[in-house]
Coordinates of C-alpha atoms in Angstrom, one line a residue:
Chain A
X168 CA -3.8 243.2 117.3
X169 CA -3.9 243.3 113.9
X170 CA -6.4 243.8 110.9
X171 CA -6.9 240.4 110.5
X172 CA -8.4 240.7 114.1
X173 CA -10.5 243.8 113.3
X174 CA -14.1 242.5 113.2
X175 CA -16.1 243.1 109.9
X176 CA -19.2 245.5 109.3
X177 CA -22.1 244.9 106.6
X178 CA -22.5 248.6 104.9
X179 CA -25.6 250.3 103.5
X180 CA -25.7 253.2 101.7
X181 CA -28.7 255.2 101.1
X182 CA -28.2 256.3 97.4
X183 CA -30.6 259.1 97.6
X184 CA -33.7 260.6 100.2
X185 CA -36.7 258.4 99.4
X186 CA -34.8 255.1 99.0
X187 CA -34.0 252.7 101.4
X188 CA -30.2 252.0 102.4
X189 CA -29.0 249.2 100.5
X190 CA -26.2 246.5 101.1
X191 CA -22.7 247.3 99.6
X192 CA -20.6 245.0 100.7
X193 CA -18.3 244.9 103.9
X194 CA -15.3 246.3 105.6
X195 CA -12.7 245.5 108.2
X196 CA -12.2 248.3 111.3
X197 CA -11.6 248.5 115.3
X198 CA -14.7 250.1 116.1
X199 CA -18.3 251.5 114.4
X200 CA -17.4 255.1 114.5
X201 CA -13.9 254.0 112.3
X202 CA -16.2 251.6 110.2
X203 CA -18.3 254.3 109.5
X204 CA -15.8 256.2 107.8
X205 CA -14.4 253.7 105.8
X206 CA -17.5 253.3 104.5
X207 CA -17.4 256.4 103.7
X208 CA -14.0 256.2 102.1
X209 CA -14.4 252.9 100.5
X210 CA -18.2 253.0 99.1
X211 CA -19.1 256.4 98.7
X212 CA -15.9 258.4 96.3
X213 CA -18.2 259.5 94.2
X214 CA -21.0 260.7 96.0
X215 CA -23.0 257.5 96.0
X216 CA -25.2 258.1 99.0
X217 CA -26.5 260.7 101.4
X218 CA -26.4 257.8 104.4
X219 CA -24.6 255.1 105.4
X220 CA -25.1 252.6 107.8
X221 CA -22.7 249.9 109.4
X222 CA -23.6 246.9 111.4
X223 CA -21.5 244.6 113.2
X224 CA -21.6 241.3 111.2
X225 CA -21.9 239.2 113.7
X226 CA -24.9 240.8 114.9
X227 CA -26.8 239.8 111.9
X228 CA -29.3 236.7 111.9
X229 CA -29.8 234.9 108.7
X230 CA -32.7 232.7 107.6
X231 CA -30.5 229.7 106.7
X232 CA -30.3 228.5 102.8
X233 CA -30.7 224.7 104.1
X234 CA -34.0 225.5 105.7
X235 CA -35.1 227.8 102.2
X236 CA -37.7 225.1 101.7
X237 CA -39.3 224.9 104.9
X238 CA -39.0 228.2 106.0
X239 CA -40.5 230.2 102.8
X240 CA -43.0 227.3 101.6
X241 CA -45.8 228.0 103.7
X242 CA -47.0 231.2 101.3
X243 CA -46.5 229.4 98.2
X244 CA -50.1 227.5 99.1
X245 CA -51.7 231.6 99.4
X246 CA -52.3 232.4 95.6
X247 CA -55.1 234.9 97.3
X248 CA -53.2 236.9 98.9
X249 CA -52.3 238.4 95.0
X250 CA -55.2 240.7 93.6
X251 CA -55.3 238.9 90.1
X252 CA -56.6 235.5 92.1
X253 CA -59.9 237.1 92.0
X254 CA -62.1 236.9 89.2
X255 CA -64.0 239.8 88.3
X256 CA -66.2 241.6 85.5
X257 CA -63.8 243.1 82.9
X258 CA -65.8 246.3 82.3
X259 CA -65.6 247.3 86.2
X260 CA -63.5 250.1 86.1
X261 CA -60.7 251.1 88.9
X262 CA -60.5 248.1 90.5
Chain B
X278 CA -7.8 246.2 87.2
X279 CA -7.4 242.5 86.2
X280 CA -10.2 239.8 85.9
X281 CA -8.3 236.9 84.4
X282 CA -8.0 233.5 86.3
X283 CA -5.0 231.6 85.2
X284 CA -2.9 229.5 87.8
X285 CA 0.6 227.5 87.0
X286 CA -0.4 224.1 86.1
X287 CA -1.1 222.0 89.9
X288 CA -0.8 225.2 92.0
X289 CA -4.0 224.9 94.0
X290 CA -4.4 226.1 97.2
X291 CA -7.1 223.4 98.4
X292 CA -8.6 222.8 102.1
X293 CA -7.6 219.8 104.5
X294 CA -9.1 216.9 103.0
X295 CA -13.0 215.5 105.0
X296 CA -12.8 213.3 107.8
X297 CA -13.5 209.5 106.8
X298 CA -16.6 208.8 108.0
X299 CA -19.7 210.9 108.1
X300 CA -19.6 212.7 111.6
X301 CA -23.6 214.0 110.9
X302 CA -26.5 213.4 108.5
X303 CA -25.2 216.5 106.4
X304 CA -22.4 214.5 105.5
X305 CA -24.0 211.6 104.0
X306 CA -24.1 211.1 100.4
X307 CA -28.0 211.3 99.9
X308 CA -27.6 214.7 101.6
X309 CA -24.7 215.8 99.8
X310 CA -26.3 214.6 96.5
X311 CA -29.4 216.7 97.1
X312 CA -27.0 219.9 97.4
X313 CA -25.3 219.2 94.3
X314 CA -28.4 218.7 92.5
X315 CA -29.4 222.0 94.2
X316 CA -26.4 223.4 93.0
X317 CA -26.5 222.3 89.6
X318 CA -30.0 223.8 88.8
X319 CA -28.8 227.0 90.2
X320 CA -26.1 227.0 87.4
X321 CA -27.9 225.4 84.8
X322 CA -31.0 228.4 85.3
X323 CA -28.2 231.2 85.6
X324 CA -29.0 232.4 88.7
X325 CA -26.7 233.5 91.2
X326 CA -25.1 231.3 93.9
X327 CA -25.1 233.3 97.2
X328 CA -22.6 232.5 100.1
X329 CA -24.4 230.9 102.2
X330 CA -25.7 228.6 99.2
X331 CA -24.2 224.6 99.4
X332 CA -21.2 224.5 96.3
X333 CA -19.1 221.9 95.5
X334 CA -15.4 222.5 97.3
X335 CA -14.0 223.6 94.1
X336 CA -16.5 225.9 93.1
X337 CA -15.4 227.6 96.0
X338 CA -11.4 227.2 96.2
X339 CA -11.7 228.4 92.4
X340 CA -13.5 231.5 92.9
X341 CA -11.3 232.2 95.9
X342 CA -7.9 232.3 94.0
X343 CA -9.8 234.1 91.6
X344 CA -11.0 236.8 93.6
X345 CA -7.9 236.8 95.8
X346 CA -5.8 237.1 92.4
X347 CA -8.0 239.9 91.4
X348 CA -7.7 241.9 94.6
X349 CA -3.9 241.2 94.7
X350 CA -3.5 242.5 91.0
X351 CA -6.1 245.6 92.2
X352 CA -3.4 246.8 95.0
X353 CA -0.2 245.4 93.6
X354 CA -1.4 247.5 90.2
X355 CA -1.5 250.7 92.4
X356 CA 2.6 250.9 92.7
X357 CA 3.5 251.4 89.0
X358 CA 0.9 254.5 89.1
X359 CA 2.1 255.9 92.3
X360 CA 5.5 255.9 90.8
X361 CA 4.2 259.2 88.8
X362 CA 2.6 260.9 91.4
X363 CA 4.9 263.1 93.0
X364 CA 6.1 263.9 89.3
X365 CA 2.7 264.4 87.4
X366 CA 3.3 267.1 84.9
X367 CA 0.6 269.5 86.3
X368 CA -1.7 269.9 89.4
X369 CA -4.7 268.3 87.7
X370 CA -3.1 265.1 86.4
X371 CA -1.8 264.8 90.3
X372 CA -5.3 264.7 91.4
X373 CA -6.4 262.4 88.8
X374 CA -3.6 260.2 89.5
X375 CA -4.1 260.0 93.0
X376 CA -8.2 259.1 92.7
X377 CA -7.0 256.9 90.3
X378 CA -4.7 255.0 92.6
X379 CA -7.0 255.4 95.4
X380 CA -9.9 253.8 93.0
X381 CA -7.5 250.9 92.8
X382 CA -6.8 250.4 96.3
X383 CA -11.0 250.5 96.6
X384 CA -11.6 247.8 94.4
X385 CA -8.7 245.3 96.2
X386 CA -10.9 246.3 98.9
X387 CA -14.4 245.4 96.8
X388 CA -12.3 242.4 95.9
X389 CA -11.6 241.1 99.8
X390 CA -14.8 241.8 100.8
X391 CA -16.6 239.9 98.0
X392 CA -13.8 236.7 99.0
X393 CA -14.8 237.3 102.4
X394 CA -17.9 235.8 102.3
X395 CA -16.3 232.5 101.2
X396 CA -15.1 232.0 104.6
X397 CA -11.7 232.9 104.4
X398 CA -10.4 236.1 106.2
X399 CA -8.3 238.8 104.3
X400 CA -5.2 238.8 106.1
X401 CA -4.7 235.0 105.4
X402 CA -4.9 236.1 101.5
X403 CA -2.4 238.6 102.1
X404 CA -0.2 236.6 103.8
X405 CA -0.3 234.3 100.8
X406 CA 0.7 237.5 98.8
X407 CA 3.5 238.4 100.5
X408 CA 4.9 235.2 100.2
X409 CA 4.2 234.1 97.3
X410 CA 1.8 231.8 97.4
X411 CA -0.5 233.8 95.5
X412 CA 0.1 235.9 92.2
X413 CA -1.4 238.6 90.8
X414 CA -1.7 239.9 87.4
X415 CA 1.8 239.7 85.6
X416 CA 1.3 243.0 83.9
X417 CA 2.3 245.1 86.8
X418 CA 5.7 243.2 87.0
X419 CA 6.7 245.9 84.0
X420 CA 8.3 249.3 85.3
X421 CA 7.0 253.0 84.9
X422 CA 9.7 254.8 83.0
X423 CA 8.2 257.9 81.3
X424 CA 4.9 260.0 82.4
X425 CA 3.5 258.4 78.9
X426 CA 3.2 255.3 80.9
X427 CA 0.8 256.1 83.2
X428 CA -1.4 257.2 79.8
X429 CA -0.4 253.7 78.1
X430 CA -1.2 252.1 81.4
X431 CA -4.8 253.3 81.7
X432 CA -5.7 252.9 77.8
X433 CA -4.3 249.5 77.1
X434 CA -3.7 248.0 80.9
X435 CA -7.5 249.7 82.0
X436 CA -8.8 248.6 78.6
X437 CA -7.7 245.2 78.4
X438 CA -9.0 244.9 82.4
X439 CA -12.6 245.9 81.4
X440 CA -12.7 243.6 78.5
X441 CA -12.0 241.2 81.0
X442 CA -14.2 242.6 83.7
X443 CA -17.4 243.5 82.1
X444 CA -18.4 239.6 81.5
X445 CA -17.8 239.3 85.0
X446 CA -20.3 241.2 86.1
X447 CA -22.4 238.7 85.3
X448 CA -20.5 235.7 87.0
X449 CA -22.1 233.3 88.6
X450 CA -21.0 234.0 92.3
X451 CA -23.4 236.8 93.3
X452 CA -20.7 239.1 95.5
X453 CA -17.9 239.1 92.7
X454 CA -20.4 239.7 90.2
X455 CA -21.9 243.0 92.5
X456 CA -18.2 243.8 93.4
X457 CA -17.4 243.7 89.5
X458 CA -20.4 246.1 88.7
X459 CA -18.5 248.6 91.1
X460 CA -15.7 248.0 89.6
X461 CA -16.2 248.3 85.6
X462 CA -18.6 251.8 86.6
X463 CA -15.2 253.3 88.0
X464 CA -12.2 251.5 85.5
X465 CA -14.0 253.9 82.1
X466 CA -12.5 256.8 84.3
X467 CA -9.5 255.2 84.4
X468 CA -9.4 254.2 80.4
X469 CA -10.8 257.9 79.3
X470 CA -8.0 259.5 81.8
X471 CA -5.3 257.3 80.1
X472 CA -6.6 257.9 76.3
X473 CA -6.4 261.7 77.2
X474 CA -3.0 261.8 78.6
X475 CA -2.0 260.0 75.6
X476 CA -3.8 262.4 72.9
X477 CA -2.6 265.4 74.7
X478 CA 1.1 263.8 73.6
X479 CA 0.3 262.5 70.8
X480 CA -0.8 266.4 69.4
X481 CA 2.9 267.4 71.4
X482 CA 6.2 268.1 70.6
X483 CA 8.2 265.4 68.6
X484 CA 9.8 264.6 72.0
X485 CA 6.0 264.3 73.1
X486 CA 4.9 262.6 70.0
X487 CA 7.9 260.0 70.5
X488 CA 7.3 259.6 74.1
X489 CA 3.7 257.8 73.8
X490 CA 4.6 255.8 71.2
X491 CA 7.5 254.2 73.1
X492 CA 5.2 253.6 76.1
X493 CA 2.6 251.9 73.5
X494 CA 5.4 250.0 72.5
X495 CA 6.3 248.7 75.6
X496 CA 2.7 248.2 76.7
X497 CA 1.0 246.5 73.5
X498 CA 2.3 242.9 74.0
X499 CA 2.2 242.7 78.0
X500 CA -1.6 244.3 77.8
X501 CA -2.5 241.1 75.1
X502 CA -0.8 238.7 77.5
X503 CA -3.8 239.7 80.5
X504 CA -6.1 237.7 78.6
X505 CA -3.9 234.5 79.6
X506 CA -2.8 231.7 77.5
X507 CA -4.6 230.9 74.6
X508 CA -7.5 228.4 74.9
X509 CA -5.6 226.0 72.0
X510 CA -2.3 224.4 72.1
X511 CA 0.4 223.5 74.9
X512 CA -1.2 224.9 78.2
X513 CA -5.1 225.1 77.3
X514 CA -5.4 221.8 78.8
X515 CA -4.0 222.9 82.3
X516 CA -6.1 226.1 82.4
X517 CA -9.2 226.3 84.6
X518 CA -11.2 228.0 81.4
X519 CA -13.5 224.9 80.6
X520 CA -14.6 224.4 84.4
X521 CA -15.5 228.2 85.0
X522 CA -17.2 228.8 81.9
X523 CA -19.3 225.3 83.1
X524 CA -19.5 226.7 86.2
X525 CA -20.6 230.5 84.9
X526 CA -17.6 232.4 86.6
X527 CA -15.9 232.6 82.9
X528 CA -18.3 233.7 80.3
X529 CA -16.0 234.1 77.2
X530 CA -12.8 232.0 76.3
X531 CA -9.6 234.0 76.9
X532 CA -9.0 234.3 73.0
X533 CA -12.4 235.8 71.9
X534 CA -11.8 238.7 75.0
X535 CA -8.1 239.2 73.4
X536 CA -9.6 239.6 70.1
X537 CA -12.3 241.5 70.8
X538 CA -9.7 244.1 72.7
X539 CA -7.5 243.6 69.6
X540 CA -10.7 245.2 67.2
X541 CA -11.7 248.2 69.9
X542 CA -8.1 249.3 70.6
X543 CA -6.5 249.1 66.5
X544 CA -8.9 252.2 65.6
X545 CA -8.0 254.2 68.9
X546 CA -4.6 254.0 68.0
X547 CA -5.2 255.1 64.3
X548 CA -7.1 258.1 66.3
X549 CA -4.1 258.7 68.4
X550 CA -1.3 258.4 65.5
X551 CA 0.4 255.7 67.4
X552 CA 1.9 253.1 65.4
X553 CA 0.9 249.5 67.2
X554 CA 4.5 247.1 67.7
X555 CA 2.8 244.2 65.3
X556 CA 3.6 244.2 61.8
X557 CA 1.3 241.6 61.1
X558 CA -2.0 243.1 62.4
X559 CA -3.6 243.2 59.6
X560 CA -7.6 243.8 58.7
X561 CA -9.2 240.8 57.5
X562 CA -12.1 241.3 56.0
X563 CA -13.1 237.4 55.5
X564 CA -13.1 237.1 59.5
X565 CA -14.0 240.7 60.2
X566 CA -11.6 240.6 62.7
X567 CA -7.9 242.8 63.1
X568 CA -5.4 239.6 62.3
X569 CA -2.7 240.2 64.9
X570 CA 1.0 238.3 65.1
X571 CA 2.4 235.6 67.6
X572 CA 2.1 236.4 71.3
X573 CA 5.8 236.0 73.8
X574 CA 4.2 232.9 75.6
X575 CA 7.5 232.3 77.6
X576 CA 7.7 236.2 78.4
X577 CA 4.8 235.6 79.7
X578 CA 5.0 232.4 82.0
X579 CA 8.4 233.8 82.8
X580 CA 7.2 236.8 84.1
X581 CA 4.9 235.2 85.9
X582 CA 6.6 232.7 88.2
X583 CA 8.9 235.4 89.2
X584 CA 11.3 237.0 86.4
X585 CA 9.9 240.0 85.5
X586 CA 11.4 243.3 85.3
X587 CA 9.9 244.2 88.6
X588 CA 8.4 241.4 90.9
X589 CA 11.3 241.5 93.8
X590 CA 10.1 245.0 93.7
X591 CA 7.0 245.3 93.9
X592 CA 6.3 242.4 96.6
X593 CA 8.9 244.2 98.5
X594 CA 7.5 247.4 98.6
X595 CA 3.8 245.6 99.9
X596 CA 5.5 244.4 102.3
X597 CA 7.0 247.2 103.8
X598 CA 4.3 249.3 103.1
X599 CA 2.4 246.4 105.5
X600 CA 5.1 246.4 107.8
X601 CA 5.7 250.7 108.4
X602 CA 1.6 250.3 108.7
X603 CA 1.5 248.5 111.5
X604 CA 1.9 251.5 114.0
X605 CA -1.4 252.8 111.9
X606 CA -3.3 250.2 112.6
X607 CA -2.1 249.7 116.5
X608 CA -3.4 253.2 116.9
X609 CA -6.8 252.9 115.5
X610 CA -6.9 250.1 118.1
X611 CA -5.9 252.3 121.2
X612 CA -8.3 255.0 119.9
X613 CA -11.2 251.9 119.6
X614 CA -9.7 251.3 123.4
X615 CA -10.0 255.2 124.9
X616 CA -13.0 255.7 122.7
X617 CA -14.6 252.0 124.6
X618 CA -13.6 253.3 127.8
X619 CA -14.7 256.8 128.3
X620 CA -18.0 255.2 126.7
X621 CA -18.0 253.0 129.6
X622 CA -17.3 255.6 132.1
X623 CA -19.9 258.1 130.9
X624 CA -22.1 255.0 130.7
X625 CA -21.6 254.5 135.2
X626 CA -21.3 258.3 135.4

């Protein structure tokens, strides 16, 4: 077996406590405790996060871009879900 | 370490061509005109294209020799570097040196990754490294010879990289673009690190003094020569400039990016004391532009296809630095393996 075998890994890296782990971009190893520390290697040399996570690519389902329409359209019709939809007095204070 | 995008003139590395007939309804032209008007907007609003997004086939074989190109250049660029390593003058410059190589081999890595998610798997690009199929950037075909080249290397070869690089951080292809933000944060480490190796010379002994500005020498007209052929004249019309700036890969022409590099670097050298090899750069005010003489145009394409001062070499040395690693990576899989199997066991236990 080879590299080009090795199954890839999404990483995100939590930048810093209070933020949420964010995608960096992928990686190639044998198993998650190896891609783990490539991560670590690859996307964090200077100290860019405090937390990394790795997940099988594989395991990750996608909405898919041909159904974009379909699929996020039906809350495009909910203008009231926003605050500003509502029309009130402008001399009401905290609101 | 090298953004450019210039192939020879019908080297393409496209797909099998479609069946005949439409096997399915996304084959159909009223479907397939729907995703390139899709497309289109997308490019015409500058937004980003994501992977998943519907592209026209060559919007998708371009940015793959690009990035592949880019991440060859990134690893192949990490041997004339390593050359100095075991002979950096003091402890310090060996640690920078070896982050510095290490940053290289990181953004290869970026660089795969971000080609990845075009469909095509990384050891298939390699393959097309090793034997030639693909190139990479024709500046690392020049050889190492004095410790001022690995300052010359990251202040002209670095500097001329981000001049190419910054623009492509905002590229249309949303993974190169984020890979390319990466990138550019960590290649100023790499340009300052160079500049300072350089003006700690430069203030040297005469044999010091002398020694930086033969590697400037050596290193001017190669590090003009990244920008790629110029967008007039013989090969402009064979280039892939005019489709990627269409398409929002390219954002300026390769001249304007030599120019502009031309303008930043003249004054750093007048900082330095290091006489530039041109004796027609010249200010002109009327353009407000550094004037600058006639580029080696069949150094270059020579270099290129093959007949540099170092390509056997370096493509050797990948190879057999692939090759020795294969025991590396057959381990990793037996540790996966044990690692699998006492899960397993503790797992029944």
């Amino acid at each position: 077996m080879t590299s080009g075998t090795w199954p890839l890994w999404e990483v995100f890296v939590r930048a810093k406590r209070g933020l949420s782990h964010v995608h960096a971009g992928s990686l190639h190893a044998p198993d998650r405790e190896m891609a783990l520390r490539n991560a670590r290697d690859l996307y964090t040399r200077r100290q860019e996060g405090v937390s990394i996570w790795v997940v099988a690519s594989e395991d990750i389902t996608a909405s898919s871009p041909d159904e974009r329409d379909s699929f996020f359209d039906p809350a495009a019709d909910k203008v009231y879900r926003h605050p500003t939809f509502y029309d009130v007095p402008e001399d009401v204070e905290y609101l | 370490m090298y953004g450019n995008d210039f192939g020879q003139p019908g080297a393409t590395d496209s797909r099998a061509g479609a069946p005949p007939h439409p096997l399915n309804a996304a084959e159909t032209p009223d479907y397939t005109d729907a995703l390139a008007e899709y497309f289109d907007g997308l490019i015409e609003q500058d937004q980003r294209v994501e992977p998943r997004d519907a592209m026209p086939e060559a919007y998708r074989t371009t940015l793959i020799r690009q990035m592949a190109q880019h991440a060859h250049s990134e690893i192949i660029g990490m041997q004339p570097e390593a050359n100095w390593i075991t002979r950096a003058p003091s402890l310090r410059r060996k640690a920078i040196l070896m982050a510095k190589v290490q940053d290289e081999a990181g953004h290869g890595l970026y660089l795969y990754s971000a080609a990845e998610t075009l469909g095509v798997d990384r050891s298939e690009l390699l393959d097309k490294l090793h034997s030639g199929r693909q190139k990479y950037s024709s500046i690392f075909n020049y050889p190492t010879l004095t410790w001022a080249d690995a300052g010359a290397i990251g202040w002209l070869v670095d500097g001329a990289a981000i001049m190419n690089q910054v623009p492509l951080c905002r590229c249309s292809y949303g993974p190169y673009a984020r890979a390319m933000i990466r990138v550019c944060k960590e290649e100023s480490f790499h340009q300052r690190q160079g500049f300072e190796i350089l003006w700690v010379l430069a203030r040297g002994t005469k044999e010091q003094k002398a020694m930086a500005q033969d590697a400037a020498n050596r290193w001017w007209w190669p590090a003009l020569q990244m920008f790629g052929p110029p967008d007039t004249g013989e090969h402009a019309s064979t280039g892939h400039t005019a489709q990627s700036m269409a398409w929002g890969i390219k954002r300026f022409s390769n001249d304007d990016l030599r120019q502009k590099f031309v303008d930043m670097t003249v004054p750093q050298a007048q900082k330095l004391g290091i006489t530039l090899p041109d004796p027609d750069l010249a200010w002109n005010e009327e353009r407000g532009h550094w004037d600058f003489g006639a580029i080696d145009w069949d150094e270059f394409w020579r270099v290129l296809k093959g007949d540099g001062p170092c390509n056997e070499q370096r493509i050797r040395t990948r190879v057999e630095a692939h090759d020795e690693g294969a025991w590396v990576r057959e381990a990793a899989d037996a540790y996966a393996a044990k690692q699998a199997a006492r899960h397993e066991q503790g797992a029944v236990a």
